[in-house]
Short mmCIF file of C-alpha atoms and ligand atoms in Angstrom, two decimals:
data_model
loop_
_atom_site.label_atom_id
_atom_site.label_comp_id
_atom_site.label_asym_id
_atom_site.label_seq_id
_atom_site.Cartn_x
_atom_site.Cartn_y
_atom_site.Cartn_z
CA MET R 1 -19.24 73.40 -135.61
CA ALA R 2 -17.04 70.36 -135.06
CA ARG R 3 -16.72 67.11 -136.94
CA GLU R 4 -14.70 63.89 -136.73
CA LEU R 5 -13.93 62.08 -139.96
CA SER R 6 -14.30 58.32 -140.06
CA GLY R 7 -11.27 56.24 -141.04
CA ARG R 8 -12.76 55.70 -144.49
CA GLU R 9 -13.41 59.43 -145.04
CA ALA R 10 -9.86 60.15 -143.93
CA LEU R 11 -8.46 57.67 -146.46
CA ARG R 12 -10.36 59.44 -149.22
CA PHE R 13 -9.14 62.80 -147.97
CA LEU R 14 -5.41 62.10 -147.66
CA PRO R 15 -4.51 61.98 -151.40
CA THR R 16 -6.19 65.39 -151.93
CA LEU R 17 -4.37 66.76 -148.92
CA ARG R 18 -1.07 65.70 -150.47
CA ALA R 19 -1.95 66.89 -153.97
CA ASP R 20 -3.50 70.25 -153.13
CA PRO R 21 -3.54 71.14 -149.43
CA LEU R 22 -5.34 74.47 -149.88
CA VAL R 23 -8.25 72.91 -151.74
CA ALA R 24 -8.34 69.98 -149.31
CA ILE R 25 -8.39 71.97 -146.07
CA SER R 26 -10.75 74.59 -147.51
CA SER R 27 -13.30 72.01 -148.60
CA LEU R 28 -13.07 70.19 -145.27
CA THR R 29 -13.77 73.34 -143.26
CA ARG R 30 -16.47 74.73 -145.54
CA ASP R 31 -19.25 73.81 -143.09
CA GLN R 32 -17.33 73.42 -139.83
CA ASP R 33 -14.42 75.18 -138.19
CA LEU R 34 -13.02 72.20 -136.25
CA VAL R 35 -12.27 68.82 -137.82
CA ARG R 36 -10.43 65.78 -136.49
CA ILE R 37 -8.89 63.48 -139.08
CA PRO R 38 -7.56 60.06 -138.07
CA LEU R 39 -4.23 59.31 -139.75
CA PRO R 40 -2.31 56.04 -140.18
CA ARG R 41 -0.68 54.52 -137.09
CA GLY R 42 -3.05 56.12 -134.61
CA ASN R 43 -1.93 59.67 -135.45
CA GLN R 44 -4.48 62.47 -135.51
CA LEU R 45 -4.67 65.71 -137.41
CA VAL R 46 -6.91 68.36 -135.89
CA LEU R 47 -7.69 71.32 -138.08
CA THR R 48 -9.34 74.49 -136.86
CA SER R 49 -10.16 77.91 -138.25
CA ARG R 50 -11.92 79.17 -135.11
CA PRO R 51 -9.96 82.05 -133.53
CA GLU R 52 -10.95 81.06 -129.97
CA LEU R 53 -9.46 77.58 -130.45
CA VAL R 54 -6.42 78.99 -132.23
CA GLY R 55 -5.96 81.09 -129.10
CA GLN R 56 -6.14 78.00 -126.91
CA VAL R 57 -3.38 76.28 -128.91
CA LEU R 58 -1.04 79.18 -129.67
CA VAL R 59 -1.56 81.32 -126.58
CA GLY R 60 -3.69 80.07 -123.67
CA TYR R 61 -2.27 76.55 -123.41
CA GLN R 62 0.88 77.07 -125.46
CA ASP R 63 3.05 75.17 -122.96
CA ASN R 64 1.29 72.03 -124.16
CA TYR R 65 1.97 72.62 -127.86
CA ARG R 66 5.39 72.26 -129.44
CA LYS R 67 6.13 72.90 -133.11
CA ALA R 68 4.86 70.02 -135.22
CA ARG R 69 7.00 67.50 -137.08
CA THR R 70 6.39 69.35 -140.36
CA TYR R 71 9.00 71.90 -139.21
CA ARG R 72 11.61 69.15 -138.90
CA PRO R 73 12.86 69.17 -142.52
CA LEU R 74 13.64 72.86 -142.03
CA THR R 75 16.09 72.06 -139.25
CA GLU R 76 18.41 70.63 -141.91
CA LEU R 77 18.96 74.20 -143.11
CA LEU R 78 18.09 76.33 -140.08
CA GLY R 79 19.55 74.10 -137.36
CA ASN R 80 18.76 75.48 -133.94
CA GLY R 81 17.87 78.95 -135.17
CA LEU R 82 14.99 80.78 -133.52
CA LEU R 83 12.30 79.48 -135.88
CA THR R 84 13.01 75.77 -135.47
CA ASN R 85 14.57 75.57 -132.00
CA GLU R 86 12.40 73.66 -129.52
CA ASP R 87 14.99 73.33 -126.73
CA GLU R 88 15.22 75.16 -123.46
CA SER R 89 17.72 77.41 -125.24
CA TRP R 90 14.96 78.99 -127.38
CA ALA R 91 13.92 81.50 -124.68
CA ARG R 92 17.51 82.64 -124.18
CA GLN R 93 17.98 83.07 -127.94
CA ARG R 94 14.72 84.98 -128.23
CA ARG R 95 15.83 87.32 -125.41
CA LEU R 96 19.02 87.99 -127.33
CA VAL R 97 17.45 88.51 -130.75
CA GLN R 98 14.22 90.35 -129.88
CA PRO R 99 15.84 93.68 -128.89
CA MET R 100 17.49 93.76 -132.31
CA PHE R 101 13.99 94.16 -133.79
CA ALA R 102 12.85 96.96 -131.46
CA ARG R 103 11.09 99.87 -133.23
CA ARG R 104 14.03 102.29 -132.93
CA ARG R 105 16.45 99.79 -134.43
CA ILE R 106 14.08 98.80 -137.21
CA ASP R 107 13.45 102.42 -138.20
CA ALA R 108 17.19 102.83 -138.73
CA PHE R 109 16.95 100.24 -141.53
CA ALA R 110 14.44 102.34 -143.52
CA PRO R 111 17.02 104.17 -145.72
CA ALA R 112 18.56 100.82 -146.73
CA MET R 113 15.11 99.49 -147.62
CA VAL R 114 14.24 102.53 -149.74
CA ASP R 115 17.66 102.51 -151.45
CA ALA R 116 17.25 98.86 -152.39
CA ALA R 117 13.80 99.58 -153.83
CA GLY R 118 15.18 102.61 -155.69
CA SER R 119 17.87 100.48 -157.35
CA ALA R 120 15.27 97.94 -158.46
CA MET R 121 13.10 100.73 -159.89
CA ASP R 122 16.09 102.16 -161.80
CA ARG R 123 16.65 98.71 -163.27
CA TRP R 124 12.98 98.48 -164.29
CA ALA R 125 13.17 101.96 -165.81
CA ALA R 126 16.14 100.84 -167.92
CA LEU R 127 14.05 97.93 -169.24
CA GLY R 128 11.52 100.46 -170.55
CA GLY R 129 7.72 100.76 -170.37
CA GLY R 130 5.83 97.78 -171.77
CA SER R 131 8.48 95.33 -170.59
CA VAL R 132 7.29 92.28 -168.71
CA VAL R 133 8.83 91.26 -165.38
CA ASP R 134 8.01 88.30 -163.15
CA VAL R 135 7.15 90.08 -159.91
CA ALA R 136 7.54 86.84 -157.92
CA ASP R 137 11.23 86.69 -158.89
CA GLU R 138 11.64 90.45 -158.70
CA MET R 139 10.26 90.74 -155.17
CA SER R 140 12.35 87.79 -154.08
CA ALA R 141 15.54 89.47 -155.33
CA LEU R 142 14.48 92.82 -153.86
CA THR R 143 13.73 91.52 -150.37
CA LEU R 144 16.96 89.51 -150.40
CA ASP R 145 18.76 92.74 -151.24
CA VAL R 146 16.99 94.44 -148.29
CA VAL R 147 17.92 91.67 -145.85
CA GLY R 148 21.51 91.81 -147.11
CA ARG R 149 21.79 95.59 -146.78
CA ALA R 150 19.77 96.14 -143.62
CA LEU R 151 20.72 93.13 -141.55
CA PHE R 152 24.21 92.29 -142.78
CA SER R 153 25.36 95.51 -144.54
CA ALA R 154 26.25 93.19 -147.40
CA ASP R 155 25.51 93.30 -151.07
CA LEU R 156 23.89 89.94 -151.74
CA SER R 157 22.68 90.99 -155.18
CA GLY R 158 25.47 89.07 -156.90
CA GLU R 159 24.75 86.06 -154.78
CA ALA R 160 20.99 86.44 -155.26
CA GLY R 161 21.30 84.96 -158.72
CA GLU R 162 22.56 81.76 -157.13
CA MET R 163 20.77 81.98 -153.81
CA GLY R 164 17.36 82.10 -155.46
CA PRO R 165 17.74 78.71 -157.19
CA ALA R 166 19.43 77.22 -154.09
CA LEU R 167 16.50 78.24 -151.87
CA GLU R 168 14.14 76.96 -154.54
CA THR R 169 15.83 73.54 -154.46
CA VAL R 170 15.61 73.37 -150.66
CA LEU R 171 11.94 74.37 -150.65
CA THR R 172 11.05 71.93 -153.45
CA ALA R 173 12.63 69.12 -151.43
CA PHE R 174 10.70 70.30 -148.36
CA VAL R 175 7.37 70.01 -150.19
CA LYS R 176 8.27 66.56 -151.57
CA VAL R 177 9.28 65.31 -148.13
CA VAL R 178 6.29 66.57 -146.11
CA ARG R 179 3.80 65.40 -148.73
CA HIS R 180 5.28 61.91 -149.01
CA PRO R 181 3.13 59.19 -147.38
CA LEU R 182 6.18 57.91 -145.46
CA PHE R 183 6.65 61.28 -143.76
CA LEU R 184 3.78 60.47 -141.41
CA LEU R 185 5.05 56.99 -140.71
CA VAL R 186 8.84 57.23 -140.45
CA PRO R 187 10.20 59.67 -137.82
CA ASP R 188 13.38 60.65 -139.68
CA TYR R 189 12.10 60.27 -143.23
CA HIS R 190 13.19 63.87 -143.90
CA ARG R 191 16.81 62.68 -143.63
CA TRP R 192 16.51 59.82 -146.11
CA PRO R 193 18.83 60.34 -149.08
CA THR R 194 16.07 60.63 -151.68
CA PRO R 195 17.07 62.37 -154.94
CA ALA R 196 15.29 65.57 -153.86
CA ARG R 197 17.02 65.53 -150.46
CA LEU R 198 20.42 64.96 -152.06
CA ARG R 199 19.88 67.93 -154.35
CA ALA R 200 18.74 69.98 -151.34
CA ARG R 201 21.90 69.04 -149.44
CA GLY R 202 24.02 70.57 -152.20
CA ALA R 203 21.89 73.72 -152.12
CA GLU R 204 22.11 73.89 -148.32
CA ARG R 205 25.90 73.67 -148.57
CA HIS R 206 25.87 76.61 -150.97
CA LEU R 207 23.65 78.72 -148.69
CA ARG R 208 25.78 77.88 -145.66
CA GLY R 209 28.83 78.95 -147.66
CA VAL R 210 27.26 82.38 -148.26
CA VAL R 211 26.46 82.79 -144.56
CA ASP R 212 29.92 81.62 -143.47
CA GLY R 213 31.42 84.14 -145.88
CA LEU R 214 29.38 86.92 -144.26
CA ILE R 215 30.59 85.94 -140.79
CA THR R 216 34.24 85.57 -141.80
CA ARG R 217 34.29 88.92 -143.58
CA ARG R 218 32.70 90.57 -140.56
CA ARG R 219 35.11 89.07 -138.07
CA ALA R 220 37.86 90.67 -140.13
CA THR R 221 36.27 94.12 -139.62
CA PRO R 222 34.91 94.20 -136.05
CA ALA R 223 32.26 96.79 -135.23
CA GLY R 224 33.96 98.82 -132.53
CA LYS R 225 31.38 100.26 -130.18
CA ASP R 226 28.70 101.08 -132.76
CA GLU R 227 26.77 98.07 -133.94
CA ARG R 228 26.00 98.54 -137.62
CA ASP R 229 23.47 95.80 -138.13
CA LEU R 230 22.04 92.50 -136.98
CA LEU R 231 25.25 90.64 -137.69
CA ASP R 232 27.27 92.96 -135.41
CA ALA R 233 24.56 92.63 -132.78
CA LEU R 234 24.66 88.82 -132.97
CA LEU R 235 28.44 88.75 -132.67
CA ALA R 236 28.33 91.17 -129.74
CA ALA R 237 25.43 89.43 -127.96
CA ARG R 238 26.11 87.92 -124.53
CA ASP R 239 23.84 85.57 -122.63
CA ASP R 240 22.89 85.88 -118.95
CA ASP R 241 26.28 84.39 -118.00
CA GLY R 242 28.19 86.77 -120.26
CA ASN R 243 28.97 84.15 -122.94
CA PRO R 244 28.84 84.98 -126.66
CA LEU R 245 26.82 82.87 -129.09
CA ASP R 246 28.90 80.04 -130.47
CA GLU R 247 29.77 79.96 -134.17
CA GLN R 248 27.02 77.47 -134.99
CA GLN R 249 24.34 79.55 -133.26
CA VAL R 250 25.37 82.70 -135.13
CA ARG R 251 25.21 80.73 -138.38
CA ASP R 252 21.78 79.24 -137.57
CA GLU R 253 20.30 82.63 -136.62
CA LEU R 254 21.66 84.28 -139.76
CA MET R 255 20.32 81.50 -141.98
CA THR R 256 16.95 81.73 -140.22
CA VAL R 257 16.65 85.46 -140.71
CA LEU R 258 17.81 85.14 -144.29
CA LEU R 259 15.11 82.60 -145.09
CA ALA R 260 12.30 83.81 -142.79
CA GLY R 261 13.01 87.45 -143.55
CA HIS R 262 13.03 87.47 -147.31
CA GLU R 263 10.80 84.78 -148.75
CA THR R 264 7.78 85.80 -146.64
CA THR R 265 7.92 89.52 -147.40
CA ALA R 266 8.63 88.81 -151.08
CA ASN R 267 5.47 86.74 -151.35
CA ALA R 268 3.40 89.35 -149.50
CA LEU R 269 4.50 91.99 -152.02
CA ALA R 270 4.08 89.78 -155.09
CA TRP R 271 0.49 88.84 -154.14
CA THR R 272 -0.22 92.50 -153.35
CA LEU R 273 0.88 93.66 -156.81
CA LEU R 274 -1.32 90.98 -158.35
CA LEU R 275 -4.35 92.02 -156.28
CA LEU R 276 -3.80 95.69 -157.11
CA SER R 277 -3.78 94.93 -160.82
CA ARG R 278 -7.13 93.15 -160.35
CA HIS R 279 -8.60 96.00 -158.27
CA PRO R 280 -8.01 99.29 -160.10
CA ASP R 281 -10.00 101.33 -157.54
CA ALA R 282 -7.77 100.19 -154.70
CA ARG R 283 -4.73 100.93 -156.85
CA GLN R 284 -5.95 104.41 -157.71
CA ARG R 285 -6.45 105.19 -154.05
CA LEU R 286 -2.95 103.86 -153.33
CA VAL R 287 -1.39 106.08 -155.99
CA ALA R 288 -3.29 109.10 -154.62
CA GLU R 289 -2.15 108.42 -151.04
CA VAL R 290 1.49 107.85 -151.98
CA ASP R 291 1.60 111.02 -154.10
CA ASP R 292 -0.13 113.02 -151.40
CA VAL R 293 2.02 111.84 -148.49
CA LEU R 294 5.38 111.75 -150.26
CA SER R 295 5.01 114.51 -152.92
CA GLY R 296 7.72 112.82 -154.96
CA ARG R 297 10.35 112.51 -152.21
CA ALA R 298 11.77 109.22 -150.92
CA ALA R 299 9.70 107.45 -148.24
CA THR R 300 11.01 107.35 -144.66
CA ALA R 301 10.12 105.42 -141.50
CA ALA R 302 8.21 108.51 -140.29
CA ASP R 303 5.75 108.04 -143.19
CA LEU R 304 4.60 104.64 -141.98
CA GLY R 305 1.77 106.04 -139.85
CA LYS R 306 0.59 108.32 -142.67
CA LEU R 307 0.49 105.65 -145.39
CA GLU R 308 -2.72 104.18 -143.98
CA TRP R 309 -4.20 102.85 -147.22
CA THR R 310 -0.83 101.39 -148.26
CA SER R 311 -0.66 99.48 -144.95
CA ALA R 312 -4.30 98.42 -145.24
CA VAL R 313 -3.73 97.08 -148.78
CA LEU R 314 -0.81 94.98 -147.53
CA SER R 315 -2.73 93.71 -144.51
CA GLU R 316 -5.69 92.71 -146.66
CA SER R 317 -3.39 91.02 -149.15
CA MET R 318 -1.83 89.01 -146.29
CA ARG R 319 -5.32 88.09 -145.13
CA LEU R 320 -6.12 86.49 -148.46
CA TYR R 321 -2.62 85.20 -149.17
CA PRO R 322 -0.89 84.81 -145.81
CA PRO R 323 2.79 84.06 -146.62
CA ALA R 324 2.87 81.78 -143.55
CA TRP R 325 -0.28 79.98 -144.69
CA MET R 326 0.04 77.13 -142.18
CA ILE R 327 0.95 77.02 -138.49
CA GLU R 328 1.14 73.58 -136.90
CA ARG R 329 1.69 72.34 -133.39
CA GLU R 330 1.97 68.92 -131.75
CA ALA R 331 0.21 68.22 -128.43
CA ARG R 332 2.61 67.13 -125.67
CA GLN R 333 -0.24 65.98 -123.40
CA ALA R 334 -3.84 65.13 -124.26
CA ASP R 335 -6.12 68.15 -124.57
CA GLU R 336 -9.65 68.91 -125.68
CA LEU R 337 -10.84 71.45 -128.21
CA ASP R 338 -14.56 72.24 -127.96
CA GLY R 339 -15.41 68.71 -126.88
CA ILE R 340 -13.15 67.02 -129.46
CA SER R 341 -10.41 65.05 -127.77
CA VAL R 342 -6.85 65.78 -128.82
CA PRO R 343 -4.70 62.79 -127.85
CA ALA R 344 -1.05 63.41 -126.97
CA GLY R 345 1.06 63.54 -130.16
CA SER R 346 -1.79 64.88 -132.33
CA VAL R 347 -0.91 67.52 -134.88
CA VAL R 348 -3.09 70.59 -134.46
CA ALA R 349 -3.18 72.86 -137.51
CA THR R 350 -4.30 76.47 -137.17
CA PRO R 351 -3.81 77.69 -140.75
CA PRO R 352 -3.95 81.49 -141.11
CA TYR R 353 -5.22 80.81 -144.66
CA LEU R 354 -8.42 79.30 -143.19
CA VAL R 355 -8.75 81.51 -140.13
CA HIS R 356 -8.54 84.59 -142.39
CA ARG R 357 -11.44 83.28 -144.49
CA ASN R 358 -13.66 82.14 -141.65
CA PRO R 359 -17.08 83.59 -142.60
CA ASP R 360 -18.09 83.95 -138.94
CA HIS R 361 -15.37 86.55 -138.53
CA TRP R 362 -14.93 88.01 -142.00
CA PRO R 363 -17.93 89.24 -143.99
CA ASN R 364 -17.44 88.51 -147.71
CA PRO R 365 -14.30 86.50 -146.85
CA GLU R 366 -13.13 85.99 -150.43
CA GLY R 367 -13.46 89.68 -151.35
CA PHE R 368 -10.48 92.06 -151.43
CA ASP R 369 -11.40 95.00 -149.22
CA PRO R 370 -8.55 96.91 -147.56
CA ARG R 371 -11.09 99.09 -145.67
CA ARG R 372 -11.24 96.25 -143.11
CA PHE R 373 -7.83 97.42 -141.90
CA LEU R 374 -8.34 101.19 -141.86
CA PRO R 375 -8.46 102.92 -138.48
CA GLY R 376 -12.02 102.80 -137.16
CA ALA R 377 -12.90 99.50 -138.86
CA PRO R 378 -15.04 97.12 -136.74
CA GLU R 379 -13.19 95.26 -133.98
CA ARG R 380 -12.48 91.58 -134.49
CA HIS R 381 -11.21 88.68 -132.39
CA ARG R 382 -7.49 89.24 -131.87
CA LEU R 383 -6.65 85.87 -133.43
CA ALA R 384 -8.99 86.20 -136.40
CA TYR R 385 -6.00 87.78 -138.15
CA LEU R 386 -2.62 86.18 -137.51
CA PRO R 387 -0.23 86.61 -140.47
CA PHE R 388 2.64 86.78 -137.95
CA GLY R 389 1.37 83.96 -135.74
CA GLY R 390 0.44 84.22 -132.06
CA GLY R 391 1.75 83.48 -128.58
CA ARG R 392 5.39 83.50 -127.64
CA ARG R 393 6.54 81.94 -130.93
CA GLN R 394 5.06 84.73 -133.00
CA CYS R 395 7.21 86.39 -135.62
CA VAL R 396 10.12 88.36 -134.23
CA GLY R 397 10.42 90.31 -137.50
CA GLY R 398 6.80 91.45 -137.92
CA GLY R 399 7.60 95.14 -137.39
CA PHE R 400 10.56 94.92 -139.76
CA ALA R 401 8.39 93.16 -142.37
CA MET R 402 5.57 95.73 -142.24
CA LEU R 403 7.95 98.69 -142.43
CA GLU R 404 9.76 97.07 -145.34
CA ALA R 405 6.59 96.10 -147.21
CA VAL R 406 5.05 99.58 -146.85
CA LEU R 407 8.22 101.40 -147.92
CA LEU R 408 8.81 99.08 -150.86
CA LEU R 409 5.21 99.23 -152.07
CA ALA R 410 5.18 103.03 -151.76
CA THR R 411 8.46 103.31 -153.71
CA ILE R 412 7.20 100.98 -156.44
CA THR R 413 3.91 102.92 -156.63
CA GLN R 414 5.77 106.22 -157.07
CA ARG R 415 7.44 104.92 -160.19
CA PHE R 416 5.26 102.23 -161.83
CA GLU R 417 1.86 100.71 -162.28
CA LEU R 418 1.93 97.00 -163.04
CA ASP R 419 -0.66 94.97 -164.93
CA LEU R 420 -0.92 91.20 -164.94
CA VAL R 421 -0.16 89.79 -168.39
CA PRO R 422 -3.62 88.94 -169.81
CA GLY R 423 -4.46 85.25 -169.77
CA HIS R 424 -1.97 84.30 -167.07
CA GLN R 425 -3.55 82.56 -164.07
CA PRO R 426 -1.19 82.68 -161.07
CA GLN R 427 -1.47 79.58 -158.89
CA ALA R 428 -0.62 79.36 -155.19
CA LEU R 429 1.97 76.78 -154.16
CA THR R 430 1.92 75.70 -150.54
CA ALA R 431 5.60 75.35 -149.76
CA VAL R 432 6.95 76.65 -146.44
CA THR R 433 5.32 79.88 -147.54
CA LEU R 434 2.40 80.49 -149.86
CA ARG R 435 4.21 81.29 -153.08
CA PRO R 436 3.19 81.83 -156.67
CA ALA R 437 3.76 78.46 -158.38
CA ASN R 438 3.96 79.65 -161.95
CA GLY R 439 5.23 83.21 -161.52
CA ILE R 440 3.34 86.50 -161.80
CA PRO R 441 4.32 88.11 -165.11
CA MET R 442 3.36 91.78 -165.13
CA THR R 443 3.73 94.61 -167.64
CA LEU R 444 5.56 97.73 -166.46
CA ARG R 445 3.85 101.07 -166.98
CA PRO R 446 6.12 103.95 -165.85
CA ARG R 447 4.18 106.75 -164.18
CA GLY R 448 4.26 110.35 -165.35
C1 LIG W 1 5.45 89.30 -144.31
C2 LIG W 1 6.51 88.81 -143.72
C3 LIG W 1 6.51 87.76 -142.62
C4 LIG W 1 5.54 86.88 -142.25
C5 LIG W 1 4.15 86.71 -142.84
C6 LIG W 1 6.07 86.09 -141.15
C7 LIG W 1 5.36 85.12 -140.46
C8 LIG W 1 5.84 84.42 -139.37
C9 LIG W 1 5.07 83.49 -138.58
C10 LIG W 1 3.60 83.13 -138.80
C11 LIG W 1 5.87 83.01 -137.60
C12 LIG W 1 5.46 82.04 -136.51
C13 LIG W 1 5.57 80.60 -136.96
C14 LIG W 1 5.00 79.64 -135.91
O1 LIG W 1 4.44 80.05 -134.91
O2 LIG W 1 5.12 78.43 -136.12
C15 LIG W 1 7.17 83.62 -137.79
C16 LIG W 1 8.26 83.38 -137.00
C17 LIG W 1 9.49 83.97 -137.21
N1 LIG W 1 9.80 84.96 -138.12
FE1 LIG W 1 8.55 85.81 -139.41
N2 LIG W 1 7.34 86.51 -140.90
C18 LIG W 1 7.65 87.53 -141.76
C19 LIG W 1 8.82 88.26 -141.82
C20 LIG W 1 9.92 88.03 -141.03
C21 LIG W 1 11.12 88.83 -141.04
C22 LIG W 1 11.34 90.06 -141.91
C23 LIG W 1 11.98 88.25 -140.17
C24 LIG W 1 13.37 88.66 -139.79
C25 LIG W 1 14.03 89.63 -140.32
C26 LIG W 1 11.30 87.09 -139.60
C27 LIG W 1 11.85 86.23 -138.68
C28 LIG W 1 11.14 85.27 -137.98
C29 LIG W 1 11.71 84.45 -136.93
C30 LIG W 1 13.16 84.48 -136.47
C31 LIG W 1 10.68 83.63 -136.43
C32 LIG W 1 10.76 82.61 -135.31
C33 LIG W 1 10.40 83.28 -134.01
C34 LIG W 1 10.44 82.34 -132.81
O3 LIG W 1 10.01 81.19 -132.90
O4 LIG W 1 10.93 82.80 -131.76
N3 LIG W 1 10.05 87.00 -140.14
N4 LIG W 1 7.12 84.49 -138.87
#
């Protein structure tokens, strides 16, 4: 069902959208899966949770839809990296980067992933049973460690202490900017030197310093003929004319992978641990599968296909809490979605958070049921589930992320069960990713 809000309804809706986007978009699409909202200055926001229409925007007619202006504040940090680039050069960059995430290459990162998880578990063991850890922070540090080891062969754990708060500052500024009323009205509002932006600039300088350090250190120890990791591959990459990436491009791609590759997976794991503590049956089945498949040894890439329940738990967790909760595009030319006109320049939002809870496609949409993702489960529309997006801009690191999440969750499960501290109510914060706003404190229970 489709609906167009009147100007007056839209005015009532906008403050809620700014204050709590999840509540706002969920309530708006409770009875319809396509809504057009008139915004100030003739702008339009079109919101849909219908997989067929998502397909039209992200796949079928994707030439007509560029990334929306909400991605613009990210360009301050990510420059022309793969995620934010909208130029002609995007396709060339994607051709260079994509092979670095081919299955064979990803599988080679598995030992680094499992080692990183093992170190974190040793640290937890030293804290002792009954200790409380914030799994939001812990997963963030762990996935940063994985990105550092696997993609840059670097130990970022020292830097993680400072990188965490720096990323936090950048993301806080992002939320402030995109929720500010002027963001819709002033094209380069995201560059205005507001206090939050000024703080973010300092943090961005720090993050760039870390990335520059990685590149400088690597240039001092060239790879020879064996590429060790993504950084070697980026430095060795040549375009169709045989030219290497320039310094700025290498920097932008590294920063992109650092941000896109750690924050998302960290949130997926943190929400998964929370859901498992709320669903003891699912956790019991996870423990049984991990013990059965691994019999106490370290997990490897070859186990991925056998850890079916582990994968299903993660997929279901990303259905309910998709780390990339929002995907937005801007129409280049006028279009029409199921009879609703989409004028040129409209923002079309296809939020995985809503699509994944669309009751026409998901029975008991709010319920946690990993069986939906087991082999043999009923077929669904291919865009009813899109944690990694769709069309040509879909995630380049999806395979890496799933391998990492499964291996990390299996390694954690071998060593610990975690229970949410009673009384704590984790809240979701809609930043670039869907993150826990107030942490997820959990009590460690060592196994056996
Ligand atoms: C659970 C983890 C992850 C989730 C949920 C996720 C989700 C997404 C989504 C939805 C997009 C598309 C955004 C859009 O269409 O506007 C995307 C793009 C991207 N992701 Fe991921 N991602 C994850 C992990 C990773 C990892 C591990 C890496 C790299 C190591 C990565 C690198 C990228 C890049 C470079 C893009 C831009 C691709 C392009 O536009 O060509 N992501 N991701």
